[in-house]
mmCIF file of C-alpha atoms and ligand atoms in Angstrom:
data_model
loop_
_atom_site.group_PDB
_atom_site.id
_atom_site.type_symbol
_atom_site.label_atom_id
_atom_site.label_comp_id
_atom_site.label_asym_id
_atom_site.label_seq_id
_atom_site.Cartn_x
_atom_site.Cartn_y
_atom_site.Cartn_z
ATOM 1 C CA MET A 12 30.949 -10.457 -15.283
ATOM 2 C CA LYS A 13 28.911 -7.309 -15.728
ATOM 3 C CA LYS A 14 25.555 -7.691 -14.073
ATOM 4 C CA THR A 15 22.176 -6.083 -14.458
ATOM 5 C CA VAL A 16 20.699 -4.655 -11.277
ATOM 6 C CA ALA A 17 16.952 -3.880 -11.071
ATOM 7 C CA ILE A 18 15.662 -1.567 -8.346
ATOM 8 C CA ASP A 19 11.914 -1.032 -8.062
ATOM 9 C CA GLY A 20 9.791 0.694 -5.478
ATOM 10 C CA PRO A 21 7.237 3.404 -4.727
ATOM 11 C CA ALA A 22 7.691 7.174 -5.060
ATOM 12 C CA GLY A 23 10.277 8.791 -2.813
ATOM 13 C CA ALA A 24 11.830 5.527 -1.599
ATOM 14 C CA GLY A 25 15.282 6.808 -2.557
ATOM 15 C CA LYS A 26 15.735 4.610 -5.600
ATOM 16 C CA SER A 27 17.508 7.182 -7.750
ATOM 17 C CA THR A 28 19.898 8.320 -5.001
ATOM 18 C CA ILE A 29 20.855 4.741 -4.169
ATOM 19 C CA ALA A 30 20.937 3.465 -7.760
ATOM 20 C CA LYS A 31 23.220 6.317 -8.826
ATOM 21 C CA LEU A 32 25.699 5.714 -5.984
ATOM 22 C CA VAL A 33 25.718 1.948 -6.485
ATOM 23 C CA ALA A 34 26.276 2.379 -10.241
ATOM 24 C CA GLU A 35 29.225 4.690 -9.521
ATOM 25 C CA LYS A 36 30.785 2.175 -7.126
ATOM 26 C CA LEU A 37 30.349 -0.700 -9.571
ATOM 27 C CA GLY A 38 31.448 1.342 -12.611
ATOM 28 C CA TYR A 39 28.059 0.652 -14.190
ATOM 29 C CA ILE A 40 25.638 2.905 -16.065
ATOM 30 C CA TYR A 41 22.674 4.257 -14.099
ATOM 31 C CA ILE A 42 19.374 4.271 -15.980
ATOM 32 C CA ASP A 43 16.589 6.329 -14.408
ATOM 33 C CA THR A 44 13.452 5.044 -16.168
ATOM 34 C CA GLY A 45 11.206 7.450 -14.221
ATOM 35 C CA ALA A 46 13.115 10.312 -15.855
ATOM 36 C CA MET A 47 12.091 8.954 -19.252
ATOM 37 C CA TYR A 48 8.373 9.004 -18.363
ATOM 38 C CA ARG A 49 8.887 12.440 -16.837
ATOM 39 C CA ALA A 50 10.478 13.659 -20.097
ATOM 40 C CA ALA A 51 7.383 12.495 -22.001
ATOM 41 C CA ALA A 52 5.135 14.315 -19.496
ATOM 42 C CA TRP A 53 7.299 17.445 -19.839
ATOM 43 C CA LYS A 54 6.912 17.317 -23.630
ATOM 44 C CA VAL A 55 3.113 17.112 -23.319
ATOM 45 C CA LEU A 56 3.096 20.213 -21.090
ATOM 46 C CA ASP A 57 5.545 21.990 -23.390
ATOM 47 C CA ALA A 58 3.351 21.236 -26.415
ATOM 48 C CA GLY A 59 0.511 23.029 -24.641
ATOM 49 C CA VAL A 60 -2.063 20.429 -25.693
ATOM 50 C CA GLU A 61 -4.957 19.109 -23.603
ATOM 51 C CA PRO A 62 -3.506 16.035 -21.803
ATOM 52 C CA THR A 63 -5.994 13.541 -23.245
ATOM 53 C CA ASP A 64 -4.805 9.953 -23.763
ATOM 54 C CA GLU A 65 -4.771 10.501 -27.507
ATOM 55 C CA ASN A 66 -2.690 13.689 -27.325
ATOM 56 C CA ILE A 67 -0.258 12.157 -24.830
ATOM 57 C CA VAL A 68 0.354 9.147 -27.095
ATOM 58 C CA ASP A 69 0.691 11.384 -30.127
ATOM 59 C CA VAL A 70 3.226 13.737 -28.517
ATOM 60 C CA THR A 71 5.221 10.885 -26.962
ATOM 61 C CA LYS A 72 5.446 8.930 -30.227
ATOM 62 C CA LYS A 73 7.013 11.928 -31.953
ATOM 63 C CA CYS A 74 9.383 12.770 -29.114
ATOM 64 C CA ASP A 75 12.939 11.478 -28.978
ATOM 65 C CA VAL A 76 13.554 10.713 -25.301
ATOM 66 C CA ARG A 77 17.170 10.034 -24.502
ATOM 67 C CA LEU A 78 19.590 9.689 -21.593
ATOM 68 C CA ARG A 79 22.954 11.078 -22.724
ATOM 69 C CA PHE A 80 26.311 11.431 -21.087
ATOM 70 C CA VAL A 81 27.453 15.051 -20.875
ATOM 71 C CA GLY A 82 30.902 14.795 -19.331
ATOM 72 C CA ASP A 83 30.508 12.372 -16.430
ATOM 73 C CA ALA A 84 26.854 13.087 -15.805
ATOM 74 C CA VAL A 85 23.805 11.529 -17.396
ATOM 75 C CA ARG A 86 21.414 14.190 -18.695
ATOM 76 C CA VAL A 87 17.840 13.729 -19.869
ATOM 77 C CA PHE A 88 16.788 15.015 -23.289
ATOM 78 C CA ALA A 89 13.401 15.450 -24.921
ATOM 79 C CA ASP A 90 14.314 15.962 -28.576
ATOM 80 C CA ASP A 91 17.108 18.548 -28.414
ATOM 81 C CA THR A 92 16.101 20.112 -25.093
ATOM 82 C CA ASP A 93 17.995 19.234 -21.920
ATOM 83 C CA VAL A 94 15.120 18.654 -19.477
ATOM 84 C CA THR A 95 17.151 17.176 -16.592
ATOM 85 C CA GLU A 96 15.995 19.875 -14.175
ATOM 86 C CA SER A 97 12.618 20.767 -15.677
ATOM 87 C CA ILE A 98 11.248 17.212 -15.334
ATOM 88 C CA ARG A 99 11.299 17.588 -11.516
ATOM 89 C CA THR A 100 8.687 20.365 -11.272
ATOM 90 C CA PRO A 101 5.401 19.736 -9.406
ATOM 91 C CA GLU A 102 3.520 20.144 -12.738
ATOM 92 C CA VAL A 103 5.419 17.273 -14.362
ATOM 93 C CA THR A 104 5.090 15.160 -11.210
ATOM 94 C CA ALA A 105 1.318 15.708 -11.240
ATOM 95 C CA LEU A 106 1.003 14.474 -14.828
ATOM 96 C CA VAL A 107 3.589 11.696 -15.057
ATOM 97 C CA SER A 108 1.546 8.754 -13.745
ATOM 98 C CA LYS A 109 -1.211 9.473 -16.276
ATOM 99 C CA VAL A 110 1.375 9.435 -19.049
ATOM 100 C CA ALA A 111 3.025 6.273 -17.732
ATOM 101 C CA GLN A 112 -0.166 4.239 -17.675
ATOM 102 C CA LEU A 113 -0.647 4.338 -21.453
ATOM 103 C CA GLY A 114 0.339 1.210 -23.382
ATOM 104 C CA PRO A 115 1.944 2.878 -26.416
ATOM 105 C CA VAL A 116 4.009 5.165 -24.142
ATOM 106 C CA ARG A 117 5.233 2.202 -22.095
ATOM 107 C CA ALA A 118 6.002 0.108 -25.190
ATOM 108 C CA LYS A 119 8.254 2.850 -26.538
ATOM 109 C CA MET A 120 10.080 3.432 -23.243
ATOM 110 C CA VAL A 121 10.531 -0.267 -22.438
ATOM 111 C CA GLU A 122 12.101 -0.890 -25.835
ATOM 112 C CA LEU A 123 14.578 1.942 -25.233
ATOM 113 C CA GLN A 124 15.311 0.685 -21.713
ATOM 114 C CA ARG A 125 16.006 -2.870 -22.873
ATOM 115 C CA SER A 126 18.330 -1.687 -25.611
ATOM 116 C CA MET A 127 20.288 0.404 -23.096
ATOM 117 C CA ALA A 128 20.686 -2.649 -20.832
ATOM 118 C CA LYS A 129 21.518 -5.218 -23.484
ATOM 119 C CA ASP A 130 25.257 -5.409 -22.692
ATOM 120 C CA GLY A 131 24.811 -5.531 -18.904
ATOM 121 C CA GLY A 132 26.695 -3.306 -16.486
ATOM 122 C CA VAL A 133 23.606 -1.283 -15.636
ATOM 123 C CA VAL A 134 21.674 -0.310 -12.550
ATOM 124 C CA MET A 135 18.115 0.483 -13.618
ATOM 125 C CA ASP A 136 15.437 1.876 -11.336
ATOM 126 C CA GLY A 137 11.693 2.218 -11.788
ATOM 127 C CA ARG A 138 8.408 0.430 -11.115
ATOM 128 C CA ASP A 139 8.388 -2.525 -13.518
ATOM 129 C CA ILE A 140 12.069 -3.289 -14.019
ATOM 130 C CA ALA A 141 12.227 -6.729 -12.362
ATOM 131 C CA SER A 142 8.694 -7.669 -13.406
ATOM 132 C CA ASN A 143 8.756 -6.553 -17.019
ATOM 133 C CA VAL A 144 11.723 -4.632 -18.436
ATOM 134 C CA LEU A 145 14.515 -6.937 -17.245
ATOM 135 C CA PRO A 146 12.893 -10.109 -15.882
ATOM 136 C CA ASN A 147 16.267 -11.886 -16.063
ATOM 137 C CA ALA A 148 18.129 -9.236 -14.045
ATOM 138 C CA ASP A 149 20.921 -10.707 -11.896
ATOM 139 C CA VAL A 150 19.963 -8.653 -8.838
ATOM 140 C CA LYS A 151 16.399 -7.605 -7.974
ATOM 141 C CA ILE A 152 15.658 -5.216 -5.136
ATOM 142 C CA PHE A 153 12.402 -3.682 -3.936
ATOM 143 C CA LEU A 154 13.201 -0.478 -2.073
ATOM 144 C CA THR A 155 10.607 1.111 0.154
ATOM 145 C CA ALA A 156 10.108 3.259 3.276
ATOM 146 C CA SER A 157 7.178 4.515 5.324
ATOM 147 C CA ILE A 158 4.966 7.132 3.666
ATOM 148 C CA GLU A 159 5.984 9.709 6.324
ATOM 149 C CA GLU A 160 9.665 9.189 5.618
ATOM 150 C CA ARG A 161 9.162 9.282 1.865
ATOM 151 C CA ALA A 162 7.194 12.551 2.129
ATOM 152 C CA LEU A 163 9.937 14.053 4.318
ATOM 153 C CA ARG A 164 12.649 13.050 1.840
ATOM 154 C CA ARG A 165 10.654 14.543 -1.035
ATOM 155 C CA TRP A 166 10.073 17.732 1.002
ATOM 156 C CA LYS A 167 13.825 18.138 1.560
ATOM 157 C CA GLU A 168 14.563 17.433 -2.123
ATOM 158 C CA MET A 169 11.997 19.995 -3.315
ATOM 159 C CA LYS A 170 13.124 22.593 -0.761
ATOM 160 C CA ALA A 171 16.702 22.263 -2.015
ATOM 161 C CA LYS A 172 15.344 23.037 -5.486
ATOM 162 C CA GLY A 173 13.482 26.112 -4.259
ATOM 163 C CA TYR A 174 9.962 24.639 -3.959
ATOM 164 C CA GLU A 175 8.273 25.108 -0.574
ATOM 165 C CA GLU A 176 5.422 22.615 -0.577
ATOM 166 C CA PRO A 177 3.417 21.612 2.493
ATOM 167 C CA MET A 178 4.369 18.148 3.772
ATOM 168 C CA GLU A 179 0.703 17.003 3.790
ATOM 169 C CA LYS A 180 0.384 17.918 0.112
ATOM 170 C CA LEU A 181 3.515 15.940 -0.746
ATOM 171 C CA ALA A 182 2.345 12.925 1.269
ATOM 172 C CA ALA A 183 -1.043 13.024 -0.498
ATOM 173 C CA GLU A 184 0.631 13.350 -3.897
ATOM 174 C CA ILE A 185 2.929 10.397 -3.168
ATOM 175 C CA ALA A 186 0.023 8.248 -1.943
ATOM 176 C CA ALA A 187 -2.027 9.112 -5.047
ATOM 177 C CA ARG A 188 0.886 8.287 -7.371
ATOM 178 C CA ASP A 189 1.567 4.981 -5.553
ATOM 179 C CA LYS A 190 -2.090 4.065 -5.964
ATOM 180 C CA ALA A 191 -2.130 4.969 -9.677
ATOM 181 C CA ASP A 192 1.161 3.118 -10.284
ATOM 182 C CA SER A 193 0.081 -0.010 -8.353
ATOM 183 C CA GLU A 194 -3.418 -0.257 -9.769
ATOM 184 C CA ARG A 195 -2.810 0.453 -13.432
ATOM 185 C CA GLU A 196 -3.473 -2.357 -15.903
ATOM 186 C CA ILE A 197 -0.157 -2.428 -17.748
ATOM 187 C CA SER A 198 2.998 -3.332 -15.805
ATOM 188 C CA PRO A 199 1.915 -2.037 -12.396
ATOM 189 C CA LEU A 200 4.319 -1.403 -9.544
ATOM 190 C CA VAL A 201 4.748 -4.816 -7.961
ATOM 191 C CA ARG A 202 7.296 -6.647 -5.867
ATOM 192 C CA VAL A 203 8.234 -9.857 -7.648
ATOM 193 C CA PRO A 204 8.643 -12.751 -5.181
ATOM 194 C CA GLU A 205 12.370 -13.147 -5.867
ATOM 195 C CA ALA A 206 13.170 -9.464 -5.184
ATOM 196 C CA THR A 207 14.871 -8.628 -1.902
ATOM 197 C CA LEU A 208 12.702 -6.273 0.148
ATOM 198 C CA LEU A 209 14.666 -3.386 1.633
ATOM 199 C CA ASP A 210 12.704 -1.104 3.968
ATOM 200 C CA THR A 211 14.933 1.949 4.312
ATOM 201 C CA THR A 212 12.890 3.744 6.992
ATOM 202 C CA GLY A 213 15.386 5.195 9.470
ATOM 203 C CA MET A 214 18.411 4.102 7.442
ATOM 204 C CA THR A 215 21.104 6.464 6.170
ATOM 205 C CA ILE A 216 22.014 6.610 2.481
ATOM 206 C CA ASP A 217 25.358 4.975 3.293
ATOM 207 C CA GLU A 218 23.698 2.078 5.086
ATOM 208 C CA VAL A 219 21.340 1.435 2.179
ATOM 209 C CA VAL A 220 24.176 1.629 -0.367
ATOM 210 C CA GLN A 221 26.158 -0.924 1.667
ATOM 211 C CA LYS A 222 23.214 -3.333 1.779
ATOM 212 C CA VAL A 223 22.620 -3.025 -1.944
ATOM 213 C CA MET A 224 26.348 -3.472 -2.683
ATOM 214 C CA ALA A 225 26.331 -6.646 -0.584
ATOM 215 C CA LEU A 226 23.399 -7.964 -2.642
ATOM 216 C CA CYS A 227 25.313 -7.153 -5.853
ATOM 217 C CA GLY A 228 28.381 -9.021 -4.587
HETATM 218 O O1 CDP B 10 11.425 9.755 -8.261
HETATM 219 P P1 CDP B 10 9.977 9.443 -8.052
HETATM 220 O O2 CDP B 10 9.801 8.383 -7.047
HETATM 221 O O3 CDP B 10 9.138 10.643 -7.848
HETATM 222 O O4 CDP B 10 9.383 8.846 -9.380
HETATM 223 P P2 CDP B 10 10.126 8.535 -10.732
HETATM 224 O O5 CDP B 10 10.995 7.342 -10.570
HETATM 225 O O6 CDP B 10 10.722 9.780 -11.274
HETATM 226 O O7 CDP B 10 8.908 8.078 -11.661
HETATM 227 C C1 CDP B 10 7.889 8.974 -12.026
HETATM 228 C C2 CDP B 10 6.672 8.198 -12.477
HETATM 229 O O8 CDP B 10 6.961 7.502 -13.694
HETATM 230 C C3 CDP B 10 6.133 7.139 -11.526
HETATM 231 O O9 CDP B 10 5.270 7.650 -10.552
HETATM 232 C C4 CDP B 10 5.422 6.191 -12.491
HETATM 233 O O10 CDP B 10 4.123 6.660 -12.772
HETATM 234 C C5 CDP B 10 6.246 6.278 -13.747
HETATM 235 N N1 CDP B 10 7.192 5.158 -13.920
HETATM 236 C C6 CDP B 10 6.710 3.986 -14.441
HETATM 237 O O11 CDP B 10 5.531 3.858 -14.689
HETATM 238 N N2 CDP B 10 7.560 2.951 -14.702
HETATM 239 C C7 CDP B 10 8.864 3.071 -14.427
HETATM 240 N N3 CDP B 10 9.677 2.042 -14.720
HETATM 241 C C8 CDP B 10 9.370 4.241 -13.857
HETATM 242 C C9 CDP B 10 8.512 5.284 -13.595
#
């Protein structure tokens, strides 16, 4: 039977790396819900409008956010623009939690996410997957790591993409985003009681993938 796997957790916990590898091993589709909120934030910046709540909702409502297969890889589109790389810039990261806290933005994304998962065979990662998007998911995992380790991972990821950002700045940005995501009114980041807590501090990617695969067994 094809299952649905929900992976939630704070920024930089390694959710996308792990979810992608687990999906590959299971032959499932990987759905990166953070990328969808990032695409909306990218569109707001691209539109060049003041990022007020009203403008964000307006731009997002008109924007067709989609995850599409191009060959074997999933790419992120905002209307007809492939934004897979451009949604990872510090500017998008700085805006995304503001975009993601708005009810109409979330309603649109959650509807898309549920329709993508309706036939099962998906690994979906985000903040509210087990608690809201897929409350009946077969496997629920809450992935986390210490703030120092998460900042270090993000530093390495950004460096590989050509961004040299001070570690303290990244740690502060991660802490601020965690706070915004955990304290927002609509579908905050939360660990549902039935989710398995996986603290990946000091673990290799392989070790985490093995643990998650065992939970999917
Ligand atoms: O990869 P990283 O940990 O930086 O974050 P992400 O998964 O790309 O998500 C970016 C942002 O989107 C988060 O900080 C949340 O504000 C928002 N998000 C959300 O609200 N709900 C989700 N299911 C996924 C992401």
